[in-house]
mmCIF file of C-alpha atoms in Angstrom:
data_model
loop_
_atom_site.group_PDB
_atom_site.id
_atom_site.type_symbol
_atom_site.label_atom_id
_atom_site.label_comp_id
_atom_site.label_asym_id
_atom_site.label_seq_id
_atom_site.Cartn_x
_atom_site.Cartn_y
_atom_site.Cartn_z
ATOM 1 C CA MET A 134 0.000 0.000 0.000
ATOM 2 C CA THR A 135 2.867 2.373 -0.797
ATOM 3 C CA VAL A 136 1.555 5.846 -1.575
ATOM 4 C CA ASP A 137 2.679 8.743 -3.677
ATOM 5 C CA ASP A 138 1.116 11.731 -1.916
ATOM 6 C CA THR A 139 1.135 13.836 -5.066
ATOM 7 C CA GLY A 140 -2.373 14.371 -6.343
ATOM 8 C CA SER A 141 -4.046 12.361 -3.610
ATOM 9 C CA GLY A 142 -7.334 13.719 -2.347
ATOM 10 C CA THR A 143 -7.465 14.744 1.312
ATOM 11 C CA GLY A 144 -10.868 16.387 1.479
ATOM 12 C CA ALA A 145 -12.405 16.922 4.906
ATOM 13 C CA HIS A 146 -15.785 15.315 4.233
ATOM 14 C CA PRO A 147 -16.797 12.495 6.557
ATOM 15 C CA ALA A 148 -15.844 9.061 5.337
ATOM 16 C CA PRO A 149 -18.710 7.133 3.719
ATOM 17 C CA ASP A 150 -20.649 5.154 6.318
ATOM 18 C CA ALA A 151 -18.521 6.713 9.079
ATOM 19 C CA GLU A 152 -19.820 6.971 12.610
ATOM 20 C CA PRO A 153 -21.844 10.131 13.323
ATOM 21 C CA GLY A 154 -19.622 13.006 14.279
ATOM 22 C CA ARG A 155 -16.440 11.395 13.040
ATOM 23 C CA THR A 156 -14.664 13.053 10.165
ATOM 24 C CA ALA A 157 -11.881 11.834 7.990
ATOM 25 C CA GLY A 158 -9.658 14.728 8.966
ATOM 26 C CA PRO A 159 -9.455 18.343 10.120
ATOM 27 C CA VAL A 160 -11.728 20.782 8.311
ATOM 28 C CA THR A 161 -10.234 24.084 9.362
ATOM 29 C CA GLU A 162 -7.913 26.031 7.154
ATOM 30 C CA ALA A 163 -4.498 26.141 8.749
ATOM 31 C CA SER A 164 -1.090 27.403 8.004
ATOM 32 C CA PRO A 165 0.772 25.346 5.383
ATOM 33 C CA GLY A 166 2.649 22.430 6.749
ATOM 34 C CA ARG A 167 0.631 21.984 9.977
ATOM 35 C CA THR A 168 0.263 18.271 10.725
ATOM 36 C CA ASP A 169 -2.624 16.569 12.524
ATOM 37 C CA PRO A 170 -2.098 13.571 14.849
ATOM 38 C CA ASN A 171 -2.413 11.113 11.961
ATOM 39 C CA GLY A 172 0.298 12.748 9.926
ATOM 40 C CA TRP A 173 -1.906 14.492 7.364
ATOM 41 C CA THR A 174 -0.599 17.959 6.454
ATOM 42 C CA ASP A 175 -2.699 20.927 5.425
ATOM 43 C CA ALA A 176 -0.133 21.641 2.746
ATOM 44 C CA GLN A 177 -1.264 18.567 0.829
ATOM 45 C CA PRO A 178 -3.432 19.363 -2.206
ATOM 46 C CA ARG A 179 -7.157 19.666 -1.427
ATOM 47 C CA MET A 180 -9.712 18.216 -3.824
ATOM 48 C CA ASP A 181 -13.319 17.093 -3.585
ATOM 49 C CA ALA A 182 -12.481 13.736 -2.063
ATOM 50 C CA GLN A 183 -16.131 12.667 -1.833
ATOM 51 C CA ALA A 184 -16.614 13.094 -5.556
ATOM 52 C CA ARG A 185 -13.467 11.074 -6.201
ATOM 53 C CA VAL A 186 -14.506 8.309 -3.820
ATOM 54 C CA ASP A 187 -18.102 8.011 -5.047
ATOM 55 C CA ALA A 188 -16.980 7.078 -8.536
ATOM 56 C CA PRO A 189 -15.982 3.400 -8.702
ATOM 57 C CA GLY A 190 -12.488 2.752 -9.949
ATOM 58 C CA GLU A 191 -12.125 2.320 -13.661
ATOM 59 C CA PRO A 192 -10.910 -1.167 -14.602
ATOM 60 C CA ASP A 193 -7.511 -1.501 -16.148
ATOM 61 C CA PRO A 194 -7.924 -1.853 -19.941
ATOM 62 C CA GLY A 195 -5.894 -5.079 -19.809
ATOM 63 C CA GLU A 196 -7.828 -6.547 -16.893
ATOM 64 C CA ASP A 197 -9.957 -9.642 -17.384
ATOM 65 C CA PRO A 198 -13.632 -8.637 -17.003
ATOM 66 C CA LEU A 199 -14.453 -12.000 -15.387
ATOM 67 C CA ALA A 200 -11.640 -11.554 -12.855
ATOM 68 C CA LEU A 201 -13.044 -8.128 -11.952
ATOM 69 C CA ARG A 202 -16.594 -9.502 -11.593
ATOM 70 C CA LEU A 203 -15.305 -12.334 -9.394
ATOM 71 C CA GLU A 204 -13.388 -9.873 -7.226
ATOM 72 C CA GLN A 205 -16.512 -7.768 -6.714
ATOM 73 C CA LEU A 206 -18.548 -10.896 -5.920
ATOM 74 C CA ILE A 207 -16.036 -12.155 -3.348
ATOM 75 C CA LEU A 208 -15.308 -8.784 -1.741
ATOM 76 C CA GLY A 209 -18.944 -7.700 -1.872
ATOM 77 C CA ALA A 210 -18.049 -4.178 -2.991
ATOM 78 C CA GLU A 211 -16.654 -2.182 -5.868
ATOM 79 C CA ARG A 212 -13.277 -0.493 -5.995
ATOM 80 C CA ARG A 213 -13.656 3.037 -4.682
ATOM 81 C CA TYR A 214 -10.488 4.129 -2.870
ATOM 82 C CA THR A 215 -6.827 4.706 -3.486
ATOM 83 C CA PRO A 216 -4.653 3.656 -0.517
ATOM 84 C CA PHE A 217 -4.344 7.320 0.446
ATOM 85 C CA GLN A 218 -8.121 7.824 0.421
ATOM 86 C CA ALA A 219 -8.741 4.594 2.327
ATOM 87 C CA ALA A 220 -6.319 5.553 5.087
ATOM 88 C CA ARG A 221 -7.782 9.052 5.288
ATOM 89 C CA SER A 222 -11.349 7.701 5.447
ATOM 90 C CA ALA A 223 -10.364 5.214 8.150
ATOM 91 C CA GLY A 224 -8.747 7.968 10.192
ATOM 92 C CA VAL A 225 -5.313 6.354 10.325
ATOM 93 C CA SER A 226 -1.917 7.481 9.136
ATOM 94 C CA MET A 227 -0.728 6.370 5.746
ATOM 95 C CA GLU A 228 2.302 4.783 7.395
ATOM 96 C CA LEU A 229 0.171 2.603 9.681
ATOM 97 C CA ALA A 230 -2.211 1.712 6.853
ATOM 98 C CA SER A 231 0.751 0.572 4.753
ATOM 99 C CA ARG A 232 2.093 -1.541 7.619
ATOM 100 C CA PHE A 233 -1.276 -3.258 8.047
ATOM 101 C CA TRP A 234 -1.628 -3.815 4.297
ATOM 102 C CA ARG A 235 1.828 -5.352 3.899
ATOM 103 C CA ALA A 236 1.413 -7.429 7.068
ATOM 104 C CA MET A 237 -1.687 -8.993 5.542
ATOM 105 C CA GLY A 238 0.476 -10.084 2.633
ATOM 106 C CA PHE A 239 -0.641 -7.708 -0.116
ATOM 107 C CA ALA A 240 1.654 -6.007 -2.605
ATOM 108 C CA ASP A 241 2.092 -2.258 -2.852
ATOM 109 C CA ILE A 242 -0.437 -0.836 -5.331
ATOM 110 C CA GLY A 243 0.775 2.747 -5.669
ATOM 111 C CA GLN A 244 -2.190 5.082 -6.146
ATOM 112 C CA ALA A 245 -4.499 2.679 -7.979
ATOM 113 C CA LYS A 246 -8.151 2.989 -7.002
ATOM 114 C CA ALA A 247 -8.406 -0.647 -5.933
ATOM 115 C CA LEU A 248 -9.717 -0.630 -2.356
ATOM 116 C CA THR A 249 -13.268 -1.008 -1.084
ATOM 117 C CA GLU A 250 -15.433 -0.075 1.881
ATOM 118 C CA ALA A 251 -14.373 -3.362 3.491
ATOM 119 C CA ASP A 252 -10.721 -2.277 3.370
ATOM 120 C CA VAL A 253 -11.592 1.005 5.078
ATOM 121 C CA LEU A 254 -13.614 -0.816 7.741
ATOM 122 C CA ALA A 255 -10.777 -3.271 8.410
ATOM 123 C CA LEU A 256 -8.296 -0.410 8.883
ATOM 124 C CA ARG A 257 -10.741 1.377 11.155
ATOM 125 C CA ARG A 258 -11.288 -1.719 13.288
ATOM 126 C CA LEU A 259 -7.595 -2.490 13.746
ATOM 127 C CA ALA A 260 -6.831 1.138 14.547
ATOM 128 C CA GLY A 261 -9.788 1.198 16.945
ATOM 129 C CA LEU A 262 -8.374 -1.765 18.885
ATOM 130 C CA VAL A 263 -5.105 0.137 19.249
ATOM 131 C CA GLU A 264 -6.841 3.386 20.259
ATOM 132 C CA ALA A 265 -8.915 1.521 22.857
ATOM 133 C CA GLY A 266 -5.753 0.048 24.376
ATOM 134 C CA LEU A 267 -6.843 -3.536 23.667
ATOM 135 C CA LEU A 268 -3.862 -4.106 21.374
ATOM 136 C CA SER A 269 -0.539 -2.378 20.999
ATOM 137 C CA GLU A 270 0.317 -1.182 17.520
ATOM 138 C CA ALA A 271 2.927 -3.935 17.191
ATOM 139 C CA MET A 272 0.391 -6.563 18.258
ATOM 140 C CA ALA A 273 -2.185 -5.246 15.777
ATOM 141 C CA VAL A 274 0.384 -5.655 13.000
ATOM 142 C CA GLN A 275 1.031 -9.212 14.218
ATOM 143 C CA VAL A 276 -2.693 -9.929 14.109
ATOM 144 C CA ALA A 277 -2.781 -8.710 10.513
ATOM 145 C CA ARG A 278 0.294 -10.758 9.595
ATOM 146 C CA SER A 279 -0.793 -14.032 11.219
ATOM 147 C CA THR A 280 -4.293 -13.773 9.768
ATOM 148 C CA GLY A 281 -2.949 -12.900 6.338
ATOM 149 C CA GLN A 282 -0.440 -15.741 6.253
ATOM 150 C CA THR A 283 -2.942 -18.355 7.423
ATOM 151 C CA THR A 284 -5.774 -17.319 5.133
ATOM 152 C CA ALA A 285 -3.443 -16.863 2.143
ATOM 153 C CA ARG A 286 -2.465 -20.514 2.318
ATOM 154 C CA LEU A 287 -6.080 -21.541 2.800
ATOM 155 C CA ALA A 288 -7.203 -19.510 -0.219
ATOM 156 C CA GLU A 289 -4.418 -20.933 -2.405
ATOM 157 C CA TRP A 290 -5.342 -24.469 -1.384
ATOM 158 C CA GLN A 291 -9.036 -23.914 -2.092
ATOM 159 C CA ILE A 292 -8.331 -22.594 -5.566
ATOM 160 C CA ASP A 293 -5.638 -25.143 -6.469
ATOM 161 C CA SER A 294 -7.216 -28.262 -5.028
ATOM 162 C CA PHE A 295 -10.901 -27.511 -4.798
ATOM 163 C CA LEU A 296 -12.340 -24.858 -7.092
ATOM 164 C CA GLU A 297 -10.065 -25.725 -9.995
ATOM 165 C CA GLY A 298 -11.476 -29.235 -10.175
ATOM 166 C CA LEU A 299 -15.064 -28.113 -9.739
ATOM 167 C CA THR A 300 -14.879 -25.501 -12.473
ATOM 168 C CA GLU A 301 -14.174 -28.033 -15.202
ATOM 169 C CA PRO A 302 -16.995 -27.552 -17.729
ATOM 170 C CA PRO A 303 -19.659 -30.174 -16.934
ATOM 171 C CA GLU A 304 -20.930 -30.257 -20.512
ATOM 172 C CA PRO A 305 -19.216 -29.976 -23.903
ATOM 173 C CA GLY A 306 -19.282 -26.470 -25.244
ATOM 174 C CA MET A 307 -19.483 -24.762 -21.848
ATOM 175 C CA THR A 308 -16.618 -22.463 -20.950
ATOM 176 C CA ARG A 309 -15.007 -22.215 -17.540
ATOM 177 C CA THR A 310 -16.212 -18.619 -17.475
ATOM 178 C CA GLU A 311 -19.835 -19.803 -17.628
ATOM 179 C CA VAL A 312 -19.273 -22.161 -14.699
ATOM 180 C CA THR A 313 -16.984 -20.273 -12.307
ATOM 181 C CA TYR A 314 -19.129 -17.259 -11.371
ATOM 182 C CA PRO A 315 -22.329 -19.088 -10.368
ATOM 183 C CA LEU A 316 -20.287 -21.767 -8.613
ATOM 184 C CA ILE A 317 -18.435 -19.266 -6.422
ATOM 185 C CA GLU A 318 -21.696 -17.415 -5.854
ATOM 186 C CA LEU A 319 -23.138 -20.601 -4.345
ATOM 187 C CA LEU A 320 -20.021 -21.715 -2.438
ATOM 188 C CA LEU A 321 -18.930 -18.379 -0.968
ATOM 189 C CA PRO A 322 -21.481 -18.040 1.875
ATOM 190 C CA GLU A 323 -21.138 -21.701 2.838
ATOM 191 C CA LEU A 324 -17.321 -21.607 2.940
ATOM 192 C CA GLU A 325 -17.409 -18.337 4.871
ATOM 193 C CA GLU A 326 -19.728 -19.779 7.529
ATOM 194 C CA PHE A 327 -17.595 -22.902 7.820
ATOM 195 C CA LEU A 328 -14.398 -20.855 8.150
ATOM 196 C CA VAL A 329 -15.869 -18.831 11.018
ATOM 197 C CA TYR A 330 -17.128 -22.009 12.709
ATOM 198 C CA VAL A 331 -13.707 -23.727 12.570
ATOM 199 C CA TRP A 332 -11.936 -20.559 13.710
ATOM 200 C CA ARG A 333 -14.216 -20.253 16.744
ATOM 201 C CA ARG A 334 -13.631 -23.910 17.611
ATOM 202 C CA GLN A 335 -9.851 -23.517 17.325
ATOM 203 C CA LEU A 336 -9.947 -20.280 19.318
ATOM 204 C CA ALA A 337 -11.907 -21.997 22.099
ATOM 205 C CA ALA A 338 -9.387 -24.863 22.219
ATOM 206 C CA ALA A 339 -6.384 -22.510 22.251
ATOM 207 C CA THR A 340 -7.965 -20.322 24.945
ATOM 208 C CA GLY A 341 -8.572 -23.398 27.078
ATOM 209 C CA ARG A 342 -4.903 -24.338 26.892
ATOM 210 C CA VAL A 343 -3.834 -20.828 27.863
ATOM 211 C CA VAL A 344 -6.083 -20.490 30.910
ATOM 212 C CA GLN A 345 -4.831 -23.842 32.209
ATOM 213 C CA ALA A 346 -1.219 -22.618 32.142
ATOM 214 C CA ALA A 347 0.387 -22.516 35.571
ATOM 215 C CA ASP A 348 1.594 -18.923 35.231
ATOM 216 C CA ASP A 349 1.959 -16.075 32.742
ATOM 217 C CA GLU A 350 5.412 -17.243 31.599
ATOM 218 C CA GLU A 351 4.052 -20.679 30.738
ATOM 219 C CA MET A 352 1.556 -19.061 28.372
ATOM 220 C CA VAL A 353 4.444 -18.127 26.052
ATOM 221 C CA ASP A 354 7.332 -20.402 27.063
ATOM 222 C CA ARG A 355 5.844 -23.843 27.699
ATOM 223 C CA ARG A 356 7.166 -27.360 28.185
ATOM 224 C CA LEU A 357 5.973 -29.374 25.229
ATOM 225 C CA ALA A 358 6.819 -32.494 23.290
ATOM 226 C CA VAL A 359 7.739 -31.518 19.730
ATOM 227 C CA GLY A 360 7.913 -34.061 16.925
ATOM 228 C CA PHE A 361 9.105 -33.999 13.315
ATOM 229 C CA ALA A 362 8.048 -36.705 10.850
ATOM 230 C CA ASP A 363 10.051 -36.854 7.616
ATOM 231 C CA LEU A 364 9.611 -38.907 4.444
ATOM 232 C CA VAL A 365 12.823 -40.785 3.594
ATOM 233 C CA GLY A 366 14.330 -40.250 0.136
ATOM 234 C CA PHE A 367 11.880 -37.533 -0.878
ATOM 235 C CA THR A 368 14.454 -35.675 -2.990
ATOM 236 C CA ARG A 369 15.049 -38.790 -5.089
ATOM 237 C CA LEU A 370 11.301 -39.210 -5.499
ATOM 238 C CA THR A 371 10.977 -35.707 -6.930
ATOM 239 C CA ARG A 372 13.313 -36.737 -9.757
ATOM 240 C CA ARG A 373 11.473 -39.990 -10.539
ATOM 241 C CA MET A 374 7.807 -39.086 -10.193
ATOM 242 C CA GLU A 375 5.576 -36.966 -12.368
ATOM 243 C CA GLU A 376 4.478 -33.685 -10.829
ATOM 244 C CA GLU A 377 0.869 -34.807 -10.450
ATOM 245 C CA GLU A 378 1.904 -38.067 -8.759
ATOM 246 C CA LEU A 379 4.228 -36.189 -6.428
ATOM 247 C CA GLY A 380 1.473 -33.762 -5.520
ATOM 248 C CA GLU A 381 -0.895 -36.611 -4.722
ATOM 249 C CA LEU A 382 1.731 -38.308 -2.533
ATOM 250 C CA VAL A 383 2.421 -35.126 -0.558
ATOM 251 C CA GLU A 384 -1.290 -34.460 -0.116
ATOM 252 C CA ALA A 385 -1.888 -38.039 1.082
ATOM 253 C CA PHE A 386 1.007 -37.767 3.545
ATOM 254 C CA GLU A 387 -0.118 -34.412 4.929
ATOM 255 C CA THR A 388 -3.741 -35.566 5.201
ATOM 256 C CA THR A 389 -2.826 -38.800 6.979
ATOM 257 C CA ALA A 390 -0.446 -37.021 9.351
ATOM 258 C CA ALA A 391 -2.932 -34.255 10.139
ATOM 259 C CA ASP A 392 -5.701 -36.753 10.881
ATOM 260 C CA LEU A 393 -3.509 -38.889 13.154
ATOM 261 C CA VAL A 394 -2.124 -35.906 15.050
ATOM 262 C CA ALA A 395 -5.598 -34.488 15.662
ATOM 263 C CA ALA A 396 -7.206 -37.832 16.518
ATOM 264 C CA HIS A 397 -4.688 -38.588 19.274
ATOM 265 C CA GLY A 398 -4.731 -35.141 20.892
ATOM 266 C CA GLY A 399 -1.726 -33.418 19.339
ATOM 267 C CA ARG A 400 -1.556 -30.168 17.389
ATOM 268 C CA LEU A 401 -0.274 -29.951 13.839
ATOM 269 C CA ILE A 402 2.014 -26.914 13.749
ATOM 270 C CA LYS A 403 2.856 -26.939 10.037
ATOM 271 C CA THR A 404 3.549 -29.108 7.023
ATOM 272 C CA LEU A 405 6.587 -28.704 4.775
ATOM 273 C CA GLY A 406 5.815 -31.024 1.886
ATOM 274 C CA ASP A 407 7.843 -34.058 2.940
ATOM 275 C CA GLU A 408 7.850 -33.149 6.629
ATOM 276 C CA VAL A 409 5.306 -32.381 9.345
ATOM 277 C CA LEU A 410 5.846 -30.666 12.674
ATOM 278 C CA TYR A 411 3.500 -31.379 15.565
ATOM 279 C CA ALA A 412 3.368 -30.705 19.302
ATOM 280 C CA ALA A 413 1.662 -32.207 22.334
ATOM 281 C CA ASP A 414 1.389 -31.248 25.995
ATOM 282 C CA ASP A 415 1.855 -34.883 27.029
ATOM 283 C CA ALA A 416 4.893 -37.028 26.133
ATOM 284 C CA GLY A 417 2.735 -40.157 25.897
ATOM 285 C CA VAL A 418 0.485 -38.489 23.335
ATOM 286 C CA ALA A 419 3.497 -37.436 21.244
ATOM 287 C CA ALA A 420 4.936 -40.974 21.404
ATOM 288 C CA GLU A 421 1.634 -42.555 20.352
ATOM 289 C CA ILE A 422 1.340 -40.184 17.397
ATOM 290 C CA ALA A 423 4.890 -40.961 16.253
ATOM 291 C CA LEU A 424 4.415 -44.728 16.345
ATOM 292 C CA ARG A 425 0.999 -44.505 14.687
ATOM 293 C CA LEU A 426 2.549 -42.476 11.872
ATOM 294 C CA ILE A 427 5.263 -45.095 11.357
ATOM 295 C CA GLU A 428 2.756 -47.976 11.439
ATOM 296 C CA THR A 429 0.255 -46.302 9.127
ATOM 297 C CA MET A 430 2.825 -45.337 6.507
ATOM 298 C CA ALA A 431 4.460 -48.797 6.640
ATOM 299 C CA ASN A 432 1.103 -50.353 5.738
ATOM 300 C CA ASP A 433 0.736 -48.139 2.662
ATOM 301 C CA GLU A 434 2.748 -49.458 -0.274
ATOM 302 C CA THR A 435 2.539 -46.127 -2.083
ATOM 303 C CA MET A 436 4.308 -44.289 0.735
ATOM 304 C CA PRO A 437 8.078 -43.988 1.290
ATOM 305 C CA GLU A 438 9.597 -44.960 4.609
ATOM 306 C CA LEU A 439 9.258 -42.511 7.482
ATOM 307 C CA ARG A 440 11.430 -41.394 10.364
ATOM 308 C CA VAL A 441 10.443 -39.374 13.412
ATOM 309 C CA GLY A 442 12.377 -37.346 15.987
ATOM 310 C CA ILE A 443 10.875 -36.045 19.249
ATOM 311 C CA ALA A 444 12.262 -33.770 21.967
ATOM 312 C CA PHE A 445 10.736 -32.513 25.208
ATOM 313 C CA GLY A 446 11.402 -29.168 26.825
ATOM 314 C CA THR A 447 10.707 -25.461 26.881
ATOM 315 C CA VAL A 448 9.248 -24.122 23.647
ATOM 316 C CA THR A 449 8.481 -20.550 22.641
ATOM 317 C CA THR A 450 5.234 -20.119 20.741
ATOM 318 C CA ARG A 451 4.684 -17.244 18.324
ATOM 319 C CA MET A 452 1.917 -16.778 15.753
ATOM 320 C CA GLY A 453 0.980 -20.455 15.865
ATOM 321 C CA ASP A 454 4.564 -21.636 15.336
ATOM 322 C CA VAL A 455 7.094 -23.033 17.814
ATOM 323 C CA PHE A 456 10.728 -22.053 18.298
ATOM 324 C CA GLY A 457 13.703 -22.867 20.478
ATOM 325 C CA THR A 458 16.368 -25.438 21.230
ATOM 326 C CA THR A 459 13.779 -28.170 21.798
ATOM 327 C CA VAL A 460 12.435 -27.709 18.265
ATOM 328 C CA ASN A 461 15.941 -27.699 16.785
ATOM 329 C CA LEU A 462 16.826 -30.874 18.683
ATOM 330 C CA ALA A 463 13.716 -32.665 17.419
ATOM 331 C CA SER A 464 14.670 -31.719 13.875
ATOM 332 C CA ARG A 465 18.248 -33.001 14.318
ATOM 333 C CA LEU A 466 17.003 -36.289 15.823
ATOM 334 C CA THR A 467 14.786 -36.787 12.782
ATOM 335 C CA SER A 468 17.752 -36.420 10.447
ATOM 336 C CA ILE A 469 19.698 -39.209 12.228
ATOM 337 C CA ALA A 470 16.766 -41.536 12.978
ATOM 338 C CA PRO A 471 16.758 -44.982 11.319
ATOM 339 C CA ARG A 472 14.118 -45.669 8.675
ATOM 340 C CA ASP A 473 10.671 -46.472 10.073
ATOM 341 C CA ALA A 474 11.869 -45.640 13.582
ATOM 342 C CA VAL A 475 11.446 -42.978 16.261
ATOM 343 C CA LEU A 476 14.345 -41.314 18.078
ATOM 344 C CA VAL A 477 13.731 -39.236 21.214
ATOM 345 C CA ASP A 478 15.967 -37.150 23.462
ATOM 346 C CA GLY A 479 16.843 -37.860 27.089
ATOM 347 C CA ALA A 480 14.334 -35.367 28.489
ATOM 348 C CA PHE A 481 11.524 -37.036 26.535
ATOM 349 C CA ALA A 482 12.602 -40.484 27.782
ATOM 350 C CA GLU A 483 12.648 -39.206 31.371
ATOM 351 C CA GLU A 484 9.161 -37.764 30.961
ATOM 352 C CA LEU A 485 7.790 -41.101 29.713
ATOM 353 C CA VAL A 486 9.345 -42.834 32.739
ATOM 354 C CA ARG A 487 7.990 -40.187 35.116
ATOM 355 C CA THR A 488 4.429 -40.592 33.830
ATOM 356 C CA GLY A 489 4.616 -44.382 33.948
ATOM 357 C CA ASP A 490 4.355 -44.813 30.184
ATOM 358 C CA ALA A 491 7.751 -46.539 29.948
ATOM 359 C CA PRO A 492 10.064 -48.389 32.362
ATOM 360 C CA VAL A 493 13.554 -47.183 33.124
ATOM 361 C CA SER A 494 14.796 -50.424 31.561
ATOM 362 C CA GLU A 495 13.451 -53.804 30.562
ATOM 363 C CA ALA A 496 15.301 -55.356 33.521
ATOM 364 C CA GLU A 497 13.390 -53.095 35.925
ATOM 365 C CA ALA A 498 10.122 -53.928 34.165
ATOM 366 C CA ALA A 499 10.835 -57.644 34.620
ATOM 367 C CA GLU A 500 11.624 -57.156 38.314
ATOM 368 C CA ALA A 501 8.419 -55.166 38.794
ATOM 369 C CA ALA A 502 6.414 -57.916 37.100
ATOM 370 C CA VAL A 503 7.939 -60.602 39.369
ATOM 371 C CA ALA A 504 7.269 -58.504 42.473
ATOM 372 C CA ALA A 505 3.677 -57.891 41.415
ATOM 373 C CA GLU A 506 3.135 -61.601 40.769
ATOM 374 C CA LYS A 507 4.372 -62.480 44.280
ATOM 375 C CA GLU A 508 1.952 -59.981 45.767
ATOM 376 C CA GLY A 509 -0.884 -61.274 43.589
ATOM 377 C CA GLU A 510 -1.182 -57.934 41.826
ATOM 378 C CA GLU A 511 -1.282 -56.892 38.210
ATOM 379 C CA PRO A 512 2.173 -55.960 36.877
ATOM 380 C CA PRO A 513 2.711 -52.381 35.640
ATOM 381 C CA ALA A 514 1.271 -51.885 32.143
ATOM 382 C CA TYR A 515 3.908 -49.914 30.261
ATOM 383 C CA ARG A 516 2.951 -48.682 26.810
ATOM 384 C CA PHE A 517 6.396 -47.940 25.414
ATOM 385 C CA ALA A 518 9.923 -49.291 25.464
ATOM 386 C CA LEU A 519 13.087 -47.169 25.419
ATOM 387 C CA GLN A 520 16.454 -48.370 24.170
ATOM 388 C CA PRO A 521 19.504 -46.124 24.703
ATOM 389 C CA MET A 522 21.577 -45.479 21.593
ATOM 390 C CA TRP A 523 25.204 -44.410 21.210
ATOM 391 C CA GLN A 524 25.968 -40.839 22.148
ATOM 392 C CA ARG A 525 26.738 -38.720 19.128
ATOM 393 C CA PRO A 526 27.476 -35.105 18.266
ATOM 394 C CA VAL A 527 24.579 -33.166 16.776
ATOM 395 C CA ARG A 528 25.293 -30.084 14.707
ATOM 396 C CA GLY A 529 24.798 -26.922 16.748
ATOM 397 C CA LEU A 530 23.690 -28.768 19.884
ATOM 398 C CA GLY A 531 26.743 -30.681 21.090
ATOM 399 C CA VAL A 532 26.675 -34.343 22.127
ATOM 400 C CA VAL A 533 23.274 -35.961 22.721
ATOM 401 C CA GLU A 534 22.201 -39.447 23.797
ATOM 402 C CA PRO A 535 19.186 -40.454 21.724
ATOM 403 C CA TRP A 536 16.769 -43.203 22.704
ATOM 404 C CA LEU A 537 14.948 -45.541 20.334
ATOM 405 C CA LEU A 538 11.223 -45.541 21.032
ATOM 406 C CA ALA A 539 9.058 -48.621 20.406
ATOM 407 C CA ARG A 540 5.946 -50.325 21.672
ATOM 408 C CA ARG A 541 6.329 -52.868 24.462
ATOM 409 C CA ASP A 542 3.641 -55.106 22.997
ATOM 410 C CA ASN A 543 1.713 -55.684 19.774
ATOM 411 C CA GLU A 544 -0.844 -52.993 20.475
ATOM 412 C CA SER A 545 -2.149 -51.643 17.191
#
């Protein structure tokens, strides 16, 4: 949303649909160069901004008419504002408007009349949260950035994997143009409602995790189990497989991983094509997910072998992602894990022992079973087995002692 101030209207009329009594800027004549709190100067050229705004933006001569109609359908409004006019109408500085616009992931558009009433309202709402003290300016920019990044990926996926297939002409002689508009017109309200529903559900789950944190520090820096699952030999596959086949394999892997992580109580942090990153509050949950991933992929002949690395420790969370030494260690363990196997760090192994999910050693498990039998009691039911591996240096993290994780029985 970069702006060239030259020739931009800064009229003092109230913004369209603005709240009663609120104006887009100062209306008094002042000495040249005087600046109001939003950074607008009286020395800037004055024009009839309302007349300029009321006229919808003229389409670019080279622009596809269907693309313009689809944009208006999806946005629910016509182009009416340049970035300068939108910022002025929203009552925010051009600098802040540009920061919000870029944070949402949109390219600079110079002084094209390409923005709508919805863009003005969004600026006004974000700025209002800052003015009310509910968000700092930096946090408001983060909100814009995280929302933009998440929804950009969602929109790309919906077009690439969903709408593209549905807009194939159903009958000979029909063009995609004749199919796309009515299809989006039907899908748009349904997808919008579903998006809001899922977001509310996810927000409720995330809020629940935060309020259960022991203290304020734990809300940001938490002890979590972090796991990476990586397809073996993926680079070689990219050279052997057709693009469509490769895309189907990646989609199948991501779908399977996402379903397993969610079903067993973990959280999928992100997918990276041949790799997924997930987290869990409980070490036992993370271990179950890892072994389920290995077992599921091993039973699918179309899938390459898999390896998983898990670490347990303090993790910093930002914008839905996780950072820190624990995450780096999990990644390094994945790179040295055997095929179709799970490697974990010492802290993760200790946590499994502490929670009773794994014995310290098989010898101790055998002793506990004998003791329980003498007392006429049930022996401890351990879910997992841990085998210490050779200590080895790990790039950037020094020497670590990994443990091989496995099931103690044939539980499926």
